[in-house]
XYZ file of C-alpha atoms in Angstrom:
351
model
C 0.000 0.000 0.000
C 1.264 3.431 -0.894
C 2.434 5.556 1.999
C 1.143 9.109 2.183
C 4.091 10.270 4.259
C 6.461 12.526 2.381
C 9.203 14.593 3.967
C 8.356 18.259 3.749
C 11.431 19.992 2.426
C 12.010 23.719 2.604
C 9.590 25.788 0.606
C 11.131 27.790 -2.216
C 11.103 31.516 -1.718
C 9.753 33.917 -4.330
C 12.196 35.252 -6.882
C 12.420 39.036 -7.132
C 10.444 40.302 -10.095
C 8.717 36.964 -10.664
C 5.329 38.126 -9.474
C 6.035 36.766 -5.990
C 5.598 33.099 -6.947
C 7.660 30.218 -5.582
C 10.501 29.036 -7.775
C 9.366 26.399 -10.240
C 5.819 27.687 -10.631
C 5.288 28.242 -14.327
C 2.855 30.513 -16.127
C 0.255 29.464 -18.665
C 0.455 31.140 -22.062
C -2.900 32.301 -23.372
C -3.959 33.093 -26.897
C -6.397 35.945 -26.436
C -8.232 37.737 -23.679
C -11.709 36.254 -23.361
C -14.953 37.976 -22.602
C -16.874 37.536 -19.380
C -20.090 35.671 -20.283
C -21.860 37.181 -17.259
C -20.912 40.771 -18.161
C -24.261 42.006 -19.512
C -26.061 40.492 -16.569
C -29.236 41.870 -14.981
C -31.536 40.468 -12.347
C -33.881 38.825 -14.841
C -31.083 37.460 -16.977
C -29.221 36.090 -13.971
C -32.359 34.303 -12.773
C -32.776 32.692 -16.184
C -29.092 31.738 -16.381
C -28.873 30.254 -12.904
C -32.272 28.617 -12.525
C -33.679 27.553 -15.898
C -32.857 25.389 -18.888
C -32.190 28.565 -20.856
C -29.045 28.967 -18.791
C -27.891 25.493 -19.740
C -28.565 26.174 -23.413
C -26.567 29.388 -23.158
C -23.727 27.430 -21.556
C -23.799 24.871 -24.387
C -23.519 27.713 -26.872
C -20.536 29.064 -24.927
C -18.834 25.680 -25.074
C -19.482 25.265 -28.804
C -18.141 28.710 -29.664
C -15.071 28.277 -27.452
C -14.232 24.894 -28.989
C -14.452 26.429 -32.453
C -12.419 29.486 -31.546
C -9.853 27.715 -29.370
C -9.597 24.128 -30.659
C -6.602 23.549 -28.379
C -7.903 25.648 -25.511
C -7.501 29.362 -24.889
C -4.157 28.733 -23.158
C -1.215 26.365 -23.371
C -1.318 24.854 -19.879
C 1.824 24.568 -17.792
C 1.674 22.311 -14.725
C 2.798 23.289 -11.265
C 4.787 20.499 -9.625
C 5.644 19.677 -6.041
C 7.098 16.321 -4.941
C 4.134 13.942 -5.142
C 1.529 16.378 -6.511
C 0.831 17.935 -9.889
C -1.560 20.821 -10.543
C -2.593 21.082 -14.172
C -4.635 24.120 -15.198
C -7.070 23.287 -17.994
C -8.168 26.248 -20.112
C -11.893 26.051 -20.852
C -14.490 28.297 -22.468
C -13.094 31.748 -23.267
C -11.423 32.579 -19.942
C -12.257 29.881 -17.371
C -9.827 27.501 -15.731
C -10.546 24.004 -14.514
C -7.813 22.322 -12.505
C -6.715 18.690 -12.503
C -4.890 17.887 -9.260
C -2.979 14.615 -9.292
C -1.478 12.458 -6.557
C 1.431 11.307 -8.698
C 2.202 8.357 -6.421
C -1.192 6.665 -6.863
C -2.290 8.316 -10.153
C -5.531 9.337 -8.429
C -6.902 12.733 -9.344
C -9.522 15.338 -8.580
C -10.830 18.088 -10.824
C -12.015 21.534 -9.806
C -14.949 23.032 -11.773
C -14.965 20.918 -14.964
C -16.583 23.424 -17.325
C -15.884 21.539 -20.556
C -15.957 17.751 -20.110
C -14.080 17.082 -23.366
C -11.140 19.233 -22.323
C -11.047 17.671 -18.864
C -11.330 14.131 -20.217
C -8.515 14.796 -22.665
C -6.283 15.899 -19.785
C -7.244 12.840 -17.743
C -6.346 10.517 -20.614
C -3.112 12.331 -21.403
C -2.018 12.157 -17.758
C -3.130 8.525 -17.417
C -4.922 9.092 -14.109
C -8.096 7.900 -12.411
C -10.681 10.579 -11.734
C -11.891 10.082 -8.179
C -13.523 13.402 -7.350
C -15.113 16.501 -8.799
C -15.000 19.543 -6.509
C -17.534 22.126 -7.621
C -17.218 25.651 -6.246
C -20.746 26.682 -7.273
C -23.700 25.984 -9.514
C -23.054 28.324 -12.437
C -22.835 26.350 -15.664
C -19.416 27.712 -16.578
C -18.137 25.891 -13.473
C -20.421 22.856 -13.206
C -21.465 22.133 -16.779
C -19.187 19.116 -17.241
C -20.270 17.210 -14.132
C -22.877 15.010 -15.801
C -20.759 13.909 -18.758
C -17.751 13.119 -16.568
C -19.876 11.126 -14.144
C -21.122 9.069 -17.076
C -17.532 8.272 -18.052
C -16.275 7.781 -14.489
C -19.086 6.085 -12.609
C -17.178 5.794 -9.330
C -16.272 9.494 -9.346
C -17.872 11.491 -6.540
C -19.147 15.042 -6.926
C -18.604 17.342 -3.948
C -20.146 20.707 -3.197
C -22.714 22.563 -1.181
C -26.369 21.544 -0.956
C -27.227 25.260 -0.956
C -26.360 25.416 -4.653
C -28.114 23.271 -7.255
C -24.917 21.542 -8.337
C -25.454 18.938 -11.086
C -24.818 15.312 -10.075
C -23.972 16.191 -6.473
C -23.252 12.916 -4.654
C -21.377 14.024 -1.542
C -22.595 17.247 0.093
C -19.949 19.030 2.106
C -20.163 21.102 5.248
C -17.934 24.056 6.044
C -14.413 22.953 7.084
C -15.045 19.359 6.010
C -12.005 17.521 4.632
C -11.814 15.031 1.759
C -8.930 12.758 0.807
C -8.109 11.736 -2.742
C -5.144 9.391 -2.627
C -2.627 11.280 -0.517
C -4.192 14.632 -1.304
C -6.248 16.373 1.360
C -8.740 19.079 0.440
C -10.637 21.273 2.873
C -13.950 22.799 1.816
C -14.680 26.304 3.041
C -18.117 27.886 2.795
C -17.684 31.269 1.103
C -21.133 32.631 0.178
C -21.594 35.911 -1.621
C -21.262 35.165 -5.329
C -23.819 32.405 -4.807
C -25.431 31.328 -1.565
C -23.687 27.962 -1.643
C -20.292 28.984 -2.996
C -17.383 26.929 -1.641
C -13.647 27.103 -2.140
C -11.208 24.215 -1.781
C -7.812 24.283 -0.132
C -5.192 21.664 -0.963
C -2.851 20.975 1.951
C 0.602 21.364 0.435
C 2.467 20.575 3.651
C 2.978 16.833 3.045
C 4.512 17.688 -0.329
C 6.783 20.495 0.823
C 4.620 23.108 -0.892
C 2.354 25.946 0.178
C -1.416 25.649 0.601
C -3.287 25.989 -2.683
C -6.600 27.849 -2.792
C -8.935 27.006 -5.659
C -11.151 30.026 -5.342
C -13.771 29.661 -8.083
C -15.550 33.004 -8.313
C -14.784 34.189 -4.783
C -11.418 35.774 -5.472
C -9.468 36.659 -8.605
C -6.127 38.302 -9.093
C -6.902 41.882 -8.018
C -10.642 41.198 -7.991
C -13.552 39.320 -6.473
C -16.759 37.765 -7.752
C -19.959 39.700 -8.280
C -22.501 39.669 -5.457
C -25.278 37.829 -7.261
C -26.686 36.139 -4.169
C -25.107 37.846 -1.197
C -24.600 41.110 0.621
C -21.358 43.062 0.999
C -21.233 41.856 4.612
C -21.441 38.238 3.457
C -18.765 38.661 0.797
C -16.477 40.486 3.226
C -16.705 37.602 5.689
C -15.927 35.103 2.909
C -12.913 37.103 1.727
C -11.666 37.262 5.314
C -11.840 33.460 5.424
C -9.594 33.296 2.369
C -7.112 35.834 3.739
C -6.888 33.793 6.932
C -5.235 30.947 5.026
C -1.893 32.730 5.092
C 0.225 34.920 2.855
C 2.130 32.075 1.163
C -1.078 30.411 -0.063
C -1.182 30.079 -3.845
C -4.323 31.532 -5.421
C -5.748 29.569 -8.360
C -8.801 31.535 -9.560
C -11.620 30.396 -11.799
C -11.034 33.075 -14.454
C -8.337 35.084 -16.194
C -9.447 38.599 -15.299
C -6.147 40.058 -14.140
C -5.622 42.923 -16.578
C -9.148 44.258 -16.223
C -9.040 44.020 -12.436
C -5.558 45.522 -12.092
C -6.393 48.372 -14.438
C -9.487 49.154 -12.391
C -7.519 48.962 -9.141
C -4.965 51.400 -10.546
C -7.735 53.983 -10.939
C -8.423 53.782 -7.213
C -4.863 53.801 -5.890
C -2.722 56.098 -8.006
C 0.326 55.811 -5.764
C 0.672 52.128 -4.946
C 4.095 50.797 -6.018
C 3.076 47.152 -5.574
C 0.044 47.705 -7.791
C 2.068 49.567 -10.419
C 4.649 46.775 -10.519
C 2.020 44.056 -10.745
C 0.178 45.868 -13.537
C 3.371 46.217 -15.552
C 4.139 42.547 -14.987
C 0.614 41.423 -15.911
C 0.621 43.586 -19.034
C 3.838 41.920 -20.156
C 2.437 38.490 -19.361
C -0.662 39.115 -21.454
C 1.335 40.627 -24.314
C 3.269 37.373 -24.363
C -0.007 35.410 -24.199
C 0.818 34.053 -20.750
C -1.499 33.520 -17.812
C -1.260 35.586 -14.650
C -2.142 32.810 -12.203
C -1.316 31.738 -9.633
C -0.594 34.647 -7.373
C -0.255 34.523 -3.603
C -2.588 35.831 -0.933
C 0.274 37.916 0.413
C 0.610 39.632 -2.947
C -3.124 40.140 -3.257
C -3.267 42.076 -0.020
C -0.871 44.666 -1.436
C -2.997 45.602 -4.475
C -6.403 43.885 -4.531
C -8.906 46.579 -3.484
C -11.404 43.994 -2.243
C -8.799 42.837 0.281
C -7.822 46.388 1.251
C -11.078 47.657 2.711
C -9.211 48.383 5.963
C -6.702 50.699 4.295
C -7.135 54.436 5.023
C -5.759 55.419 1.602
C -8.477 53.439 -0.188
C -11.181 54.705 2.138
C -10.069 58.284 1.459
C -10.165 57.834 -2.311
C -13.723 56.537 -2.016
C -14.712 59.481 0.191
C -15.839 57.211 3.027
C -15.423 57.765 6.743
C -16.334 55.537 9.631
C -19.355 56.806 11.535
C -19.275 57.187 15.280
C -20.082 53.870 16.905
C -19.954 52.018 13.580
C -18.406 48.554 13.888
C -15.116 48.286 11.955
C -16.419 45.356 9.904
C -19.637 47.209 9.087
C -17.515 50.076 7.775
C -15.328 47.709 5.780
C -18.493 46.235 4.248
C -19.523 49.743 3.169
C -16.098 50.186 1.585
C -16.405 46.866 -0.226
C -19.881 47.783 -1.447
C -18.575 51.003 -2.966
C -15.588 49.287 -4.598
C -17.925 46.661 -6.043
C -20.310 49.354 -7.312
C -17.495 51.155 -9.068
C -16.116 47.932 -10.503
C -19.538 47.016 -11.916
C -19.799 50.429 -13.555
C -16.258 50.081 -14.881
C -17.119 46.732 -16.474
C -20.243 48.176 -18.053
C -18.328 50.904 -19.885
């Protein structure tokens, strides 16, 4: 029987000018910046997308168009390797990422948010692994649309997620802080409502492999951004973001979308004198010019330039023209700051 004990060697430190990532973490070249399929969203449209068959038909159209436009995927994936574990980003649709996480010792694997089942199945076959688990962050079709087809091909595969979201093929509902093992991999599910009521993120414990924790954030947190508040309040989203930040600065952030340039450009309009933000924007611009991905980043990095993680910063509060009222709880004030940043970001996207 395979042993899950692996000596945890020293973690590599970030190289200067490398975006703050550990040595050996590669970037994923991309072909072209994709469009956000939820961009022109309104209340009625969102209800149709999330709750009716029309949403599924729209998703199928997305998949068809993306396969035609990007027959080999919108990015050339580059795996991230630690001793005993492999993280393979899978480019799907026009800007989504699924992730295949492999226990290389047992060839058992889990996938995060399998948007396009053909792309995920191709990766499974190329890697020669057994799909044991699907971890779904939330119900939106661009994250859950491949569940049914993959379950048909891998009958023993379990589908994990929250019962609060209508996740297709859900077999194993998860509670907040519940842990799941796949081979020697251990994932912890964290309830992070806000984008949807049942949104969850998944944290891979990198300790046994000598690596940092890995946060697969779905639509909670992006590089320099956060998900839209479709089914939650600013207070709810703030609490969920605080959960993510609590994982530690060295945690690698693997988001569900490639939104970095848009989010960083918006952030630069709020903080005109933020050296970390300026440096990251220059770096991301170069990455995108070279058709490379901008993920992963680290949570430590994100706290230096992501406005949704900087609601406590006086300089951001001042730019927004917000002051804490007498007797107002600090978190209530931070929620007001987040609400205003989100409002401005939504207007920015609409222009």
